[in-house]
mmCIF file of C-alpha atoms in Angstrom:
data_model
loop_
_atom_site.group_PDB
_atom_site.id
_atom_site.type_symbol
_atom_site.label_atom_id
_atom_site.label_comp_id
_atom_site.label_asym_id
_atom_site.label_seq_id
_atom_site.Cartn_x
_atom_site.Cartn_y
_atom_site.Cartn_z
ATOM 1 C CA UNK A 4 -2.065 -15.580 -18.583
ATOM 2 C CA UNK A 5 -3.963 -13.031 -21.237
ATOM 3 C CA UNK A 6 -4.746 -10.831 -18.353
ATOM 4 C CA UNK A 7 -1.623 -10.441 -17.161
ATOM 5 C CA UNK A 8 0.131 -9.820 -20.561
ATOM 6 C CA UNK A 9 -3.105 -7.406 -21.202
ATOM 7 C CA UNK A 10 -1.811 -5.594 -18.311
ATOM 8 C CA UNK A 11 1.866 -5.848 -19.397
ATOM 9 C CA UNK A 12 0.980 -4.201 -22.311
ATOM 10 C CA UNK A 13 -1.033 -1.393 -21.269
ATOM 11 C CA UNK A 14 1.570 -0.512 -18.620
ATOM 12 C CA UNK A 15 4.041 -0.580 -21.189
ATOM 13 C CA UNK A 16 2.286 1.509 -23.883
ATOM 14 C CA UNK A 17 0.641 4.210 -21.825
ATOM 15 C CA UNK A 18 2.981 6.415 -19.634
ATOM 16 C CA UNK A 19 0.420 7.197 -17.514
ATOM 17 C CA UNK A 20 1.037 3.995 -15.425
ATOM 18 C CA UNK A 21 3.324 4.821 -12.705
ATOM 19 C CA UNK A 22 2.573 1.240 -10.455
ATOM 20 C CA UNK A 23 0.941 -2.143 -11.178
ATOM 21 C CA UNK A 24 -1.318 -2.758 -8.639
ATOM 22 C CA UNK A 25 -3.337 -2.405 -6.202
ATOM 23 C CA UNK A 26 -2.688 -6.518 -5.805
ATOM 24 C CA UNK A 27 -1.902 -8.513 -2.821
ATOM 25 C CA UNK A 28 -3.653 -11.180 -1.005
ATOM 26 C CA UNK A 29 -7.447 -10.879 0.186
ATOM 27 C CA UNK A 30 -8.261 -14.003 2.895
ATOM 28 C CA UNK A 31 -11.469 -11.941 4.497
ATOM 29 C CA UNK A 32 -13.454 -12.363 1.807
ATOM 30 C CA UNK A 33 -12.073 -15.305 0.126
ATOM 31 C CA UNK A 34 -13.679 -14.763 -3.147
ATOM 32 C CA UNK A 35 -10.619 -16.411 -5.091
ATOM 33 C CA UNK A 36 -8.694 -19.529 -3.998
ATOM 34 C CA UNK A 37 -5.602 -18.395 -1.947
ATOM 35 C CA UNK A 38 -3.858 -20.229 -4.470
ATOM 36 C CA UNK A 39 -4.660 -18.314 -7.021
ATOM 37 C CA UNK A 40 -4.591 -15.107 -5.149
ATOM 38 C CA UNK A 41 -0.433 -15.790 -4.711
ATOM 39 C CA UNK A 42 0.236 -17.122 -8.015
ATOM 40 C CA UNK A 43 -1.075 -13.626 -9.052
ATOM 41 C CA UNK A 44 0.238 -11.670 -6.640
ATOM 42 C CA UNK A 45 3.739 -13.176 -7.297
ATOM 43 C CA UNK A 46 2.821 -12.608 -11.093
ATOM 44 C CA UNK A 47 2.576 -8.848 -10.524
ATOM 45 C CA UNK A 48 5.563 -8.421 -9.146
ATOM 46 C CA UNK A 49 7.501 -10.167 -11.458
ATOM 47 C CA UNK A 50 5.637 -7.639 -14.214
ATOM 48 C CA UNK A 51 7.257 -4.726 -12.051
ATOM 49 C CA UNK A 52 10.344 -5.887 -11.949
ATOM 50 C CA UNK A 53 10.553 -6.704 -15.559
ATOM 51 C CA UNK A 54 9.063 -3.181 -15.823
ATOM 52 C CA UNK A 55 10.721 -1.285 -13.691
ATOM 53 C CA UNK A 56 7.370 -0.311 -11.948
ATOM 54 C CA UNK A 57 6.494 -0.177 -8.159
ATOM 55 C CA UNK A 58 3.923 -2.128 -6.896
ATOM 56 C CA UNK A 59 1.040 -1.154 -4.399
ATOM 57 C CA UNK A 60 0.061 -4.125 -2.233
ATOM 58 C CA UNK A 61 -2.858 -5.344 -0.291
ATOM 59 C CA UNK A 62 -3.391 -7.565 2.286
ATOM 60 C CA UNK A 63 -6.039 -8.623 4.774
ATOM 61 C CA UNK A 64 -6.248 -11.494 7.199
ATOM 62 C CA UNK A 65 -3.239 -12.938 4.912
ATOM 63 C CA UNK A 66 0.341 -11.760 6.760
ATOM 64 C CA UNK A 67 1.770 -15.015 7.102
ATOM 65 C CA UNK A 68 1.519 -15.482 3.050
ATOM 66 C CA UNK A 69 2.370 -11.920 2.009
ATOM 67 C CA UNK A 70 5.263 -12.089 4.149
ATOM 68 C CA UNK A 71 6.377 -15.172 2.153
ATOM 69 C CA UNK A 72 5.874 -13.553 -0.738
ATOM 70 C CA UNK A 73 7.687 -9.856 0.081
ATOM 71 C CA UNK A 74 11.153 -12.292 1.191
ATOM 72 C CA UNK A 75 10.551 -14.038 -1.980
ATOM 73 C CA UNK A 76 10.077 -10.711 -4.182
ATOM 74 C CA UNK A 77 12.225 -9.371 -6.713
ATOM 75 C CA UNK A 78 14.844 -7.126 -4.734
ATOM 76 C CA UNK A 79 14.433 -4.516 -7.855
ATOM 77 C CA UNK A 80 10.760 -3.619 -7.021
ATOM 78 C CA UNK A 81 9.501 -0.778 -5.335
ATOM 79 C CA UNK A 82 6.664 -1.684 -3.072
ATOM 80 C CA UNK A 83 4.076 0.051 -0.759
ATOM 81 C CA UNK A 84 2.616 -1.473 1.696
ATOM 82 C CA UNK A 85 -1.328 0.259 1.138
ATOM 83 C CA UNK A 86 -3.706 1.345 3.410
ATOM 84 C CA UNK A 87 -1.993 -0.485 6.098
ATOM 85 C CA UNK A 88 -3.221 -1.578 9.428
ATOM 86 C CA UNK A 89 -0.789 -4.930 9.777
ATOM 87 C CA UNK A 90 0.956 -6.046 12.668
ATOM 88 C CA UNK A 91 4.425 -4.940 13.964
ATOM 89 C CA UNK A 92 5.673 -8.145 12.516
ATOM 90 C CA UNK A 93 4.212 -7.485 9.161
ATOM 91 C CA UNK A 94 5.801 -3.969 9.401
ATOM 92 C CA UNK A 95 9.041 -5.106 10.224
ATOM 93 C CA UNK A 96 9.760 -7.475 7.436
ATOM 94 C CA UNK A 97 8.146 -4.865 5.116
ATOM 95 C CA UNK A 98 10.788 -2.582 5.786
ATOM 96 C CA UNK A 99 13.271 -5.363 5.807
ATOM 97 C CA UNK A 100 12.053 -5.601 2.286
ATOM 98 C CA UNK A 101 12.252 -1.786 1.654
ATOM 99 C CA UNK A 102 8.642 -1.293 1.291
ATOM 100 C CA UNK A 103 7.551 2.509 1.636
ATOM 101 C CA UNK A 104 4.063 2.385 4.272
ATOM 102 C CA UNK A 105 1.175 3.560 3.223
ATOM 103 C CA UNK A 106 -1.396 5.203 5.509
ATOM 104 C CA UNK A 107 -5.310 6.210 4.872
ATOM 105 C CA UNK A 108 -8.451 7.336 6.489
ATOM 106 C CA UNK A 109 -8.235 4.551 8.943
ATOM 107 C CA UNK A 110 -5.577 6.106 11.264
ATOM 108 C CA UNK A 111 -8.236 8.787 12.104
ATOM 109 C CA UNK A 112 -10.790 6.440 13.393
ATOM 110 C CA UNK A 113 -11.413 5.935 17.207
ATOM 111 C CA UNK A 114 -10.810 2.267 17.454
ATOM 112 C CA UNK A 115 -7.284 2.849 15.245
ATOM 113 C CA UNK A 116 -5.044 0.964 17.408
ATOM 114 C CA UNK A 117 -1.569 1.016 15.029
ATOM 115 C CA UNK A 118 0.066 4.283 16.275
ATOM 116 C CA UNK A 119 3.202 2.562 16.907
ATOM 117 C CA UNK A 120 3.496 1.452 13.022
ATOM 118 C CA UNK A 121 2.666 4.806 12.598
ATOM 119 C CA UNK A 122 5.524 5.918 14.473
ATOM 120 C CA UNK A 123 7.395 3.235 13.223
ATOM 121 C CA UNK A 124 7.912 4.402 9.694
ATOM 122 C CA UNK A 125 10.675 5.648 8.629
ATOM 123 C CA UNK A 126 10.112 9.253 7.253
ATOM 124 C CA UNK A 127 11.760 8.471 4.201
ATOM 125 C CA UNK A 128 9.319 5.711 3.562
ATOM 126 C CA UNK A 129 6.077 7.310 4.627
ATOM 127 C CA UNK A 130 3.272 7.799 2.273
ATOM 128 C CA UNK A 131 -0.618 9.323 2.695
ATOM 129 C CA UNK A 132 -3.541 8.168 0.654
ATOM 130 C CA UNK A 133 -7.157 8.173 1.158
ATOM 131 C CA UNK A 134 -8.543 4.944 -0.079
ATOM 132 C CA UNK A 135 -10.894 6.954 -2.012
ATOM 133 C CA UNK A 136 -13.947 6.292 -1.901
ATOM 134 C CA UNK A 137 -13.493 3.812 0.845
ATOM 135 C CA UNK A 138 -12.117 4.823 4.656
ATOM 136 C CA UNK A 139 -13.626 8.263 4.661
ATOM 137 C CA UNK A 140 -11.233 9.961 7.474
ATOM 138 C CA UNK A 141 -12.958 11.869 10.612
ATOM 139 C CA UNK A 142 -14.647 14.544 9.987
ATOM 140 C CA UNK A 143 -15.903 12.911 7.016
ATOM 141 C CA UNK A 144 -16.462 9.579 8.206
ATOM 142 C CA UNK A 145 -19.539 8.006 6.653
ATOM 143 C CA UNK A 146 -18.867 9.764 3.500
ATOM 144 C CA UNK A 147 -17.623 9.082 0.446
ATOM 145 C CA UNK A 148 -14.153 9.400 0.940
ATOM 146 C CA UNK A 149 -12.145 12.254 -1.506
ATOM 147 C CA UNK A 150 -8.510 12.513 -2.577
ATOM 148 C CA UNK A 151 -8.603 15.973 -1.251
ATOM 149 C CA UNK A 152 -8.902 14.443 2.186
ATOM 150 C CA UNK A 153 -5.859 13.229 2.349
ATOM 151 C CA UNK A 154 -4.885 16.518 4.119
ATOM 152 C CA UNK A 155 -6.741 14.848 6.791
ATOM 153 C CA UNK A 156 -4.810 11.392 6.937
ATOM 154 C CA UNK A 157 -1.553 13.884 6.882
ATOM 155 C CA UNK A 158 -2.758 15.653 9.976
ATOM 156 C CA UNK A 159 -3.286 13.128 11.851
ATOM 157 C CA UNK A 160 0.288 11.107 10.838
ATOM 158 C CA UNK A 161 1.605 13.997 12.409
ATOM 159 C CA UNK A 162 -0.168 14.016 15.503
ATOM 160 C CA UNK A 163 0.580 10.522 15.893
ATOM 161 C CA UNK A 164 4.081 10.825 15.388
ATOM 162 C CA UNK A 165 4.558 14.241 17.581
ATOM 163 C CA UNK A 166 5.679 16.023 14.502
ATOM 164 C CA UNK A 167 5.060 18.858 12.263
ATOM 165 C CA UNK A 168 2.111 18.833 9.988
ATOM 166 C CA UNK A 169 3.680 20.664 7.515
ATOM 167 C CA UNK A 170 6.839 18.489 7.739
ATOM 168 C CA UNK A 171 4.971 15.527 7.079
ATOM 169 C CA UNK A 172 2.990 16.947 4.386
ATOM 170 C CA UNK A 173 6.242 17.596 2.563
ATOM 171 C CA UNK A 174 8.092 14.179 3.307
ATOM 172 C CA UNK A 175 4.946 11.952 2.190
ATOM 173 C CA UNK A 176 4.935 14.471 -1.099
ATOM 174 C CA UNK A 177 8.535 13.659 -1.575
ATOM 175 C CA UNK A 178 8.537 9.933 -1.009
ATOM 176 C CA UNK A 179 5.478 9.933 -3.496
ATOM 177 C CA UNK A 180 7.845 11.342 -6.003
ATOM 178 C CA UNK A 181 10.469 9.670 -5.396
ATOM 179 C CA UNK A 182 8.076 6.096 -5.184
ATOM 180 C CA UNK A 183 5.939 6.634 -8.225
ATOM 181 C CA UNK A 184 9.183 8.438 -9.910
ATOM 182 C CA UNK A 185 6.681 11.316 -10.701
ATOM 183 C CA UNK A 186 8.224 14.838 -11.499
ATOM 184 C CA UNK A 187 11.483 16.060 -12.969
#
């Protein structure tokens, strides 16, 4: 309980802090009892609502649970689904939920086989990131992995979704804004 009201406090003193996060649910490694993993989880999103914060969430090997938890989730909070790579399902109650989809290096890789949540998205709910240092995309797979990259994940969102790079470029830089409620 000191953790999360250390964290409560930080995000309320420093205006730096635009999300809480990244938290979610981790079943693939299982280093912390699932238990546990959703009692936080559902702790951090309480903290964004009562802060008026958006939330970045993981998840891996635990849909079933986060789904739970996203129906469950204060209707105030802005949440991204990160670095995703779900299922269709997954996707489709996230955006039930109104969470914005986040995309990284991933989507560039051979074996990526989620180019219909990719095209999926809503535009107005599309974000890039790179997963820095993790996910390096191609051609820098293998790498540490760099925000500036991200130009990379962008180009290749727009080839999967037959669009303009450019286009895309500017929607995930809006819905950024807009998410993180960075800017004027």
């Amino acid at each position: 309980a000191a953790d999360l009201e250390g964290v409560r406090e930080l995000a309320a003193e420093h205006t730096e802090v635009v999300a809480i996060g990244e938290t979610g649910l981790d079943y693939f490694h299982d280093h912390s009892p699932r238990r546990l993993q959703r009692r936080w989880f559902e702790g951090h999103l309480k903290l964004a609502a009562d802060l008026d914060l958006p939330i970045v969430i993981h998840t891996r090997e635990a849909e079933e649970d986060t789904i739970a938890v996203l129906r469950n989730a204060p209707g105030t909070v802005r949440k991204v689904l990160h670095c995703f790579t779900g299922s269709m399902r997954l996707l489709e109650v996230g955006l039930e939920e109104g969470c914005y989809v986040s995309f990284a290096g991933i989507i560039t890789f051979s074996k990526f086989d989620g180019q219909d949540a990719v095209r999926a998205v809503p535009e107005g709910r599309l974000l890039a990131e790179t997963d820095a240092p993790y996910l390096a995309p191609v051609p820098r797979r293998g790498k540490r992995n760099e925000p500036a990259f991200v130009t990379h994940v962008v180009a290749a969102l727009a080839d999967i979704r037959g669009e303009d790079v450019g286009a895309v470029a500017e929607a995930t830089v809006e819905n950024a804004e807009r998410f993180y409620a960075l800017g004027p």
